PDB file of N, CA and C in Angstrom:
ATOM      1  N   ALA A   1     146.863 -44.116 139.681  1.00  0.00           N
ATOM      2  CA  ALA A   1     147.011 -45.334 137.931  1.00  0.00           C
ATOM      3  C   ALA A   1     146.075 -45.197 137.219  1.00  0.00           C
ATOM      4  N   LEU A   2     145.005 -44.601 137.548  1.00  0.00           N
ATOM      5  CA  LEU A   2     143.993 -44.820 136.253  1.00  0.00           C
ATOM      6  C   LEU A   2     144.600 -43.590 135.133  1.00  0.00           C
ATOM      7  N   VAL A   3     144.671 -42.272 136.004  1.00  0.00           N
ATOM      8  CA  VAL A   3     144.980 -41.650 134.929  1.00  0.00           C
ATOM      9  C   VAL A   3     145.829 -41.689 134.443  1.00  0.00           C
ATOM     10  N   TYR A   4     147.231 -42.406 134.694  1.00  0.00           N
ATOM     11  CA  TYR A   4     148.466 -42.728 134.314  1.00  0.00           C
ATOM     12  C   TYR A   4     148.419 -43.456 133.342  1.00  0.00           C
ATOM     13  N   THR A   5     147.669 -44.402 133.479  1.00  0.00           N
ATOM     14  CA  THR A   5     146.772 -46.275 132.306  1.00  0.00           C
ATOM     15  C   THR A   5     146.301 -45.180 130.921  1.00  0.00           C
ATOM     16  N   ILE A   6     145.831 -44.298 131.646  1.00  0.00           N
ATOM     17  CA  ILE A   6     144.414 -43.471 130.146  1.00  0.00           C
ATOM     18  C   ILE A   6     145.739 -43.134 129.336  1.00  0.00           C
ATOM     19  N   VAL A   7     146.566 -41.857 129.933  1.00  0.00           N
ATOM     20  CA  VAL A   7     147.550 -41.320 129.005  1.00  0.00           C
ATOM     21  C   VAL A   7     148.825 -42.280 128.758  1.00  0.00           C
ATOM     22  N   LYS A   8     148.562 -43.312 129.451  1.00  0.00           N
ATOM     23  CA  LYS A   8     149.918 -44.452 128.772  1.00  0.00           C
ATOM     24  C   LYS A   8     149.462 -45.304 127.147  1.00  0.00           C
ATOM     25  N   ASN A   9     148.253 -45.492 127.185  1.00  0.00           N
ATOM     26  CA  ASN A   9     147.910 -45.986 125.844  1.00  0.00           C
ATOM     27  C   ASN A   9     147.725 -44.298 124.815  1.00  0.00           C
ATOM     28  N   SER A  10     147.504 -43.624 124.703  1.00  0.00           N
ATOM     29  CA  SER A  10     147.295 -42.676 124.223  1.00  0.00           C
ATOM     30  C   SER A  10     148.950 -42.176 123.609  1.00  0.00           C
ATOM     31  N   ILE A  11     150.499 -42.497 124.039  1.00  0.00           N
ATOM     32  CA  ILE A  11     151.248 -42.398 124.081  1.00  0.00           C
ATOM     33  C   ILE A  11     152.247 -43.598 122.738  1.00  0.00           C
ATOM     34  N   LYS A  12     153.021 -42.727 121.519  1.00  0.00           N
ATOM     35  CA  LYS A  12     153.874 -44.583 121.059  1.00  0.00           C
ATOM     36  C   LYS A  12     154.180 -44.962 122.459  1.00  0.00           C
ATOM     37  N   LYS A  13     154.334 -45.245 122.105  1.00  0.00           N
ATOM     38  CA  LYS A  13     155.612 -47.141 122.424  1.00  0.00           C
ATOM     39  C   LYS A  13     156.712 -46.120 123.197  1.00  0.00           C
ATOM     40  N   LYS A  14     157.330 -45.658 124.247  1.00  0.00           N
ATOM     41  CA  LYS A  14     158.547 -45.582 124.339  1.00  0.00           C
ATOM     42  C   LYS A  14     159.203 -46.012 125.450  1.00  0.00           C
ATOM     43  N   SER A  15     160.089 -45.767 126.074  1.00  0.00           N
ATOM     44  CA  SER A  15     161.060 -46.345 127.695  1.00  0.00           C
ATOM     45  C   SER A  15     160.094 -45.180 128.391  1.00  0.00           C
ATOM     46  N   VAL A  16     159.947 -46.074 130.023  1.00  0.00           N
ATOM     47  CA  VAL A  16     159.385 -45.322 130.294  1.00  0.00           C
ATOM     48  C   VAL A  16     159.545 -44.478 130.608  1.00  0.00           C
ATOM     49  N   VAL A  17     161.683 -44.478 130.605  1.00  0.00           N
ATOM     50  CA  VAL A  17     161.329 -42.254 130.885  1.00  0.00           C
ATOM     51  C   VAL A  17     161.189 -41.455 130.598  1.00  0.00           C
ATOM     52  N   LYS A  18     161.506 -41.823 128.986  1.00  0.00           N
ATOM     53  CA  LYS A  18     159.867 -41.171 128.600  1.00  0.00           C
ATOM     54  C   LYS A  18     158.758 -40.688 128.812  1.00  0.00           C
ATOM     55  N   THR A  19     157.779 -41.945 128.843  1.00  0.00           N
ATOM     56  CA  THR A  19     156.414 -41.959 129.809  1.00  0.00           C
ATOM     57  C   THR A  19     156.363 -41.782 131.092  1.00  0.00           C
ATOM     58  N   GLY A  20     157.532 -41.944 131.493  1.00  0.00           N
ATOM     59  CA  GLY A  20     157.084 -40.917 132.540  1.00  0.00           C
ATOM     60  C   GLY A  20     157.402 -39.100 133.114  1.00  0.00           C
ATOM     61  N   LEU A  21     158.664 -38.514 131.870  1.00  0.00           N
ATOM     62  CA  LEU A  21     158.488 -37.369 132.294  1.00  0.00           C
ATOM     63  C   LEU A  21     157.366 -36.894 131.238  1.00  0.00           C
ATOM     64  N   TYR A  22     156.140 -37.741 130.426  1.00  0.00           N
ATOM     65  CA  TYR A  22     156.285 -36.252 129.401  1.00  0.00           C
ATOM     66  C   TYR A  22     154.159 -36.773 131.069  1.00  0.00           C
ATOM     67  N   TYR A  23     154.287 -38.499 131.145  1.00  0.00           N
ATOM     68  CA  TYR A  23     153.045 -38.534 132.382  1.00  0.00           C
ATOM     69  C   TYR A  23     153.056 -36.882 133.506  1.00  0.00           C
ATOM     70  N   GLY A  24     154.144 -36.169 133.906  1.00  0.00           N
ATOM     71  CA  GLY A  24     154.401 -36.246 134.804  1.00  0.00           C
ATOM     72  C   GLY A  24     155.336 -34.421 134.575  1.00  0.00           C
ATOM     73  N   LEU A  25     155.167 -33.854 133.556  1.00  0.00           N
ATOM     74  CA  LEU A  25     155.127 -32.551 132.099  1.00  0.00           C
ATOM     75  C   LEU A  25     152.593 -31.498 132.373  1.00  0.00           C
ATOM     76  N   LEU A  26     152.724 -33.574 132.119  1.00  0.00           N
ATOM     77  CA  LEU A  26     151.406 -33.145 131.517  1.00  0.00           C
ATOM     78  C   LEU A  26     150.548 -32.556 133.246  1.00  0.00           C
ATOM     79  N   VAL A  27     150.479 -33.841 134.415  1.00  0.00           N
ATOM     80  CA  VAL A  27     150.219 -33.506 135.155  1.00  0.00           C
ATOM     81  C   VAL A  27     151.084 -31.684 136.164  1.00  0.00           C
ATOM     82  N   PHE A  28     152.224 -31.334 134.871  1.00  0.00           N
ATOM     83  CA  PHE A  28     152.570 -29.918 135.958  1.00  0.00           C
ATOM     84  C   PHE A  28     151.524 -28.798 135.836  1.00  0.00           C
ATOM     85  N   ALA A  29     150.930 -29.158 133.694  1.00  0.00           N
ATOM     86  CA  ALA A  29     150.339 -28.699 133.537  1.00  0.00           C
ATOM     87  C   ALA A  29     149.670 -28.018 133.788  1.00  0.00           C
ATOM     88  N   VAL A  30     149.070 -29.700 134.380  1.00  0.00           N
ATOM     89  CA  VAL A  30     147.312 -29.328 134.779  1.00  0.00           C
ATOM     90  C   VAL A  30     146.906 -29.122 136.606  1.00  0.00           C
ATOM     91  N   ALA A  31     148.496 -29.167 136.799  1.00  0.00           N
ATOM     92  CA  ALA A  31     148.199 -29.381 137.927  1.00  0.00           C
ATOM     93  C   ALA A  31     148.543 -28.143 139.527  1.00  0.00           C
ATOM     94  N   GLY A  32     150.254 -27.453 138.949  1.00  0.00           N
ATOM     95  CA  GLY A  32     151.073 -27.533 138.928  1.00  0.00           C
ATOM     96  C   GLY A  32     150.306 -25.833 139.018  1.00  0.00           C
ATOM     97  N   ILE A  33     150.957 -25.294 136.904  1.00  0.00           N
ATOM     98  CA  ILE A  33     150.720 -24.090 136.179  1.00  0.00           C
ATOM     99  C   ILE A  33     149.709 -22.965 137.435  1.00  0.00           C
ATOM    100  N   PRO A  34     148.741 -23.707 137.163  1.00  0.00           N
ATOM    101  CA  PRO A  34     147.361 -23.567 137.801  1.00  0.00           C
ATOM    102  C   PRO A  34     147.199 -22.470 139.431  1.00  0.00           C
ATOM    103  N   SER A  35     148.092 -24.147 140.293  1.00  0.00           N
ATOM    104  CA  SER A  35     147.975 -23.275 142.291  1.00  0.00           C
ATOM    105  C   SER A  35     148.926 -22.528 141.752  1.00  0.00           C
ATOM    106  N   LEU A  36     150.202 -22.879 140.678  1.00  0.00           N
ATOM    107  CA  LEU A  36     151.270 -21.254 141.196  1.00  0.00           C
ATOM    108  C   LEU A  36     150.389 -19.691 140.882  1.00  0.00           C
ATOM    109  N   PHE A  37     149.813 -19.116 139.882  1.00  0.00           N
ATOM    110  CA  PHE A  37     148.647 -18.481 139.734  1.00  0.00           C
ATOM    111  C   PHE A  37     148.482 -18.207 140.514  1.00  0.00           C
ATOM    112  N   ALA A  38     147.574 -19.671 141.707  1.00  0.00           N
ATOM    113  CA  ALA A  38     146.339 -18.607 142.193  1.00  0.00           C
ATOM    114  C   ALA A  38     146.923 -18.462 143.478  1.00  0.00           C
ATOM    115  N   ILE A  39     148.198 -18.919 142.972  1.00  0.00           N
ATOM    116  CA  ILE A  39     148.921 -18.207 144.830  1.00  0.00           C
ATOM    117  C   ILE A  39     149.742 -16.479 144.573  1.00  0.00           C
ATOM    118  N   HIS A  40     149.771 -17.412 143.008  1.00  0.00           N
ATOM    119  CA  HIS A  40     150.859 -16.271 142.490  1.00  0.00           C
ATOM    120  C   HIS A  40     149.146 -14.004 142.559  1.00  0.00           C
ATOM    121  N   LEU A  41     148.471 -14.292 142.523  1.00  0.00           N
ATOM    122  CA  LEU A  41     147.404 -14.029 142.614  1.00  0.00           C
ATOM    123  C   LEU A  41     146.259 -13.462 143.860  1.00  0.00           C
ATOM    124  N   LEU A  42     146.988 -14.784 145.143  1.00  0.00           N
ATOM    125  CA  LEU A  42     146.016 -14.941 146.132  1.00  0.00           C
ATOM    126  C   LEU A  42     146.705 -14.095 147.381  1.00  0.00           C
ATOM    127  N   ILE A  43     147.715 -14.831 147.195  1.00  0.00           N
ATOM    128  CA  ILE A  43     148.886 -13.770 148.640  1.00  0.00           C
ATOM    129  C   ILE A  43     149.965 -12.982 148.085  1.00  0.00           C
ATOM    130  N   ASN A  44     150.638 -12.174 148.851  1.00  0.00           N
ATOM    131  CA  ASN A  44     151.833 -11.196 147.806  1.00  0.00           C
ATOM    132  C   ASN A  44     153.190 -11.596 148.625  1.00  0.00           C
ATOM    133  N   LEU A  45     154.212 -12.567 147.605  1.00  0.00           N
ATOM    134  CA  LEU A  45     154.483 -13.045 147.812  1.00  0.00           C
ATOM    135  C   LEU A  45     155.705 -12.294 146.753  1.00  0.00           C
ATOM    136  N   PRO A  46     157.119 -12.886 146.626  1.00  0.00           N
ATOM    137  CA  PRO A  46     158.354 -11.947 145.906  1.00  0.00           C
ATOM    138  C   PRO A  46     157.887 -13.251 144.704  1.00  0.00           C
ATOM    139  N   ALA A  47     158.229 -12.484 143.571  1.00  0.00           N
ATOM    140  CA  ALA A  47     157.391 -13.381 142.030  1.00  0.00           C
ATOM    141  C   ALA A  47     159.025 -14.096 142.263  1.00  0.00           C
ATOM    142  N   MET A  48     160.367 -14.178 142.936  1.00  0.00           N
ATOM    143  CA  MET A  48     160.480 -15.221 142.431  1.00  0.00           C
ATOM    144  C   MET A  48     161.027 -16.269 143.416  1.00  0.00           C
ATOM    145  N   LEU A  49     160.054 -16.371 144.246  1.00  0.00           N
ATOM    146  CA  LEU A  49     160.276 -17.246 145.173  1.00  0.00           C
ATOM    147  C   LEU A  49     159.177 -18.255 145.161  1.00  0.00           C
ATOM    148  N   ILE A  50     157.760 -17.206 144.205  1.00  0.00           N
ATOM    149  CA  ILE A  50     156.593 -18.831 143.005  1.00  0.00           C
ATOM    150  C   ILE A  50     157.612 -19.634 141.838  1.00  0.00           C
ATOM    151  N   VAL A  51     158.555 -18.404 141.807  1.00  0.00           N
ATOM    152  CA  VAL A  51     159.201 -18.712 140.132  1.00  0.00           C
ATOM    153  C   VAL A  51     160.564 -20.212 140.695  1.00  0.00           C
ATOM    154  N   ALA A  52     161.368 -19.961 142.344  1.00  0.00           N
ATOM    155  CA  ALA A  52     161.701 -21.162 142.306  1.00  0.00           C
ATOM    156  C   ALA A  52     160.876 -22.238 142.992  1.00  0.00           C
ATOM    157  N   TRP A  53     159.671 -21.822 144.224  1.00  0.00           N
ATOM    158  CA  TRP A  53     158.718 -23.516 144.146  1.00  0.00           C
ATOM    159  C   TRP A  53     157.908 -23.446 142.736  1.00  0.00           C
ATOM    160  N   GLY A  54     157.711 -23.310 142.251  1.00  0.00           N
ATOM    161  CA  GLY A  54     157.275 -23.618 140.332  1.00  0.00           C
ATOM    162  C   GLY A  54     158.544 -24.353 139.990  1.00  0.00           C
ATOM    163  N   VAL A  55     160.024 -24.329 139.594  1.00  0.00           N
ATOM    164  CA  VAL A  55     161.096 -25.618 139.299  1.00  0.00           C
ATOM    165  C   VAL A  55     160.492 -26.801 140.545  1.00  0.00           C
ATOM    166  N   GLU A  56     161.467 -26.316 141.509  1.00  0.00           N
ATOM    167  CA  GLU A  56     160.990 -27.514 142.674  1.00  0.00           C
ATOM    168  C   GLU A  56     159.832 -27.851 142.849  1.00  0.00           C
ATOM    169  N   ASN A  57     158.217 -26.970 141.958  1.00  0.00           N
ATOM    170  CA  ASN A  57     156.890 -28.520 141.405  1.00  0.00           C
ATOM    171  C   ASN A  57     157.323 -28.735 140.477  1.00  0.00           C
ATOM    172  N   MET A  58     158.009 -29.038 139.519  1.00  0.00           N
ATOM    173  CA  MET A  58     158.381 -29.281 138.467  1.00  0.00           C
ATOM    174  C   MET A  58     159.169 -30.656 138.423  1.00  0.00           C
ATOM    175  N   VAL A  59     160.270 -30.263 138.808  1.00  0.00           N
ATOM    176  CA  VAL A  59     161.000 -31.282 139.309  1.00  0.00           C
ATOM    177  C   VAL A  59     160.157 -32.482 139.776  1.00  0.00           C
ATOM    178  N   ILE A  60     159.763 -32.027 141.005  1.00  0.00           N
ATOM    179  CA  ILE A  60     158.878 -32.747 142.588  1.00  0.00           C
ATOM    180  C   ILE A  60     157.578 -33.747 141.347  1.00  0.00           C
ATOM    181  N   TYR A  61     156.929 -33.463 140.057  1.00  0.00           N
ATOM    182  CA  TYR A  61     156.458 -33.613 139.454  1.00  0.00           C
ATOM    183  C   TYR A  61     156.932 -34.847 137.747  1.00  0.00           C
ATOM    184  N   LEU A  62     158.052 -34.445 138.032  1.00  0.00           N
ATOM    185  CA  LEU A  62     159.054 -35.502 137.314  1.00  0.00           C
ATOM    186  C   LEU A  62     158.981 -36.396 138.351  1.00  0.00           C
ATOM    187  N   VAL A  63     159.577 -36.477 138.811  1.00  0.00           N
ATOM    188  CA  VAL A  63     160.093 -37.760 139.727  1.00  0.00           C
ATOM    189  C   VAL A  63     159.524 -38.237 139.773  1.00  0.00           C
ATOM    190  N   ALA A  64     157.524 -37.731 140.552  1.00  0.00           N
ATOM    191  CA  ALA A  64     156.530 -38.644 140.492  1.00  0.00           C
ATOM    192  C   ALA A  64     156.444 -39.464 139.042  1.00  0.00           C
ATOM    193  N   GLY A  65     156.230 -38.725 138.107  1.00  0.00           N
ATOM    194  CA  GLY A  65     155.851 -39.515 137.132  1.00  0.00           C
ATOM    195  C   GLY A  65     156.967 -40.508 136.783  1.00  0.00           C
ATOM    196  N   MET A  66     158.135 -40.393 136.851  1.00  0.00           N
ATOM    197  CA  MET A  66     158.982 -41.718 136.068  1.00  0.00           C
ATOM    198  C   MET A  66     158.778 -42.849 137.232  1.00  0.00           C
ATOM    199  N   ILE A  67     158.478 -42.152 138.222  1.00  0.00           N
ATOM    200  CA  ILE A  67     158.110 -43.797 139.009  1.00  0.00           C
ATOM    201  C   ILE A  67     157.128 -44.167 139.099  1.00  0.00           C
ATOM    202  N   THR A  68     155.326 -43.604 138.528  1.00  0.00           N
ATOM    203  CA  THR A  68     154.857 -44.110 138.260  1.00  0.00           C
ATOM    204  C   THR A  68     154.961 -44.847 137.374  1.00  0.00           C
ATOM    205  N   ALA A  69     155.606 -44.106 135.824  1.00  0.00           N
ATOM    206  CA  ALA A  69     155.236 -45.535 135.024  1.00  0.00           C
ATOM    207  C   ALA A  69     156.309 -46.280 135.740  1.00  0.00           C
ATOM    208  N   LYS A  70     157.281 -46.521 136.096  1.00  0.00           N
ATOM    209  CA  LYS A  70     158.518 -47.782 136.272  1.00  0.00           C
ATOM    210  C   LYS A  70     157.050 -48.391 137.057  1.00  0.00           C
ATOM    211  N   ILE A  71     156.726 -48.217 138.475  1.00  0.00           N
ATOM    212  CA  ILE A  71     155.203 -49.096 138.794  1.00  0.00           C
ATOM    213  C   ILE A  71     154.571 -49.553 137.986  1.00  0.00           C
ATOM    214  N   ASN A  72     153.935 -49.233 137.467  1.00  0.00           N
ATOM    215  CA  ASN A  72     152.515 -49.766 135.910  1.00  0.00           C
ATOM    216  C   ASN A  72     153.732 -50.107 134.776  1.00  0.00           C
ATOM    217  N   ARG A  73     154.230 -50.282 134.836  1.00  0.00           N
ATOM    218  CA  ARG A  73     154.966 -51.058 132.944  1.00  0.00           C
ATOM    219  C   ARG A  73     154.717 -52.058 133.188  1.00  0.00           C
TER     220      ARG A  73
END
């Protein structure tokens, strides 16, 4: 919640949904993408499985961002 408060103050006043989506996308870029690269490099898995996990993670982060924005509005 602390990081969300810092991010929220740096974003122009938008709707709760847009702010939550932006925050979810930011968290995905910081946490999701590096973890997917690590999985790809460390474990021998099919590339399409990792892509599917990436899409799933992005959806989860976007929904979680919207929930966080709704709680902290």
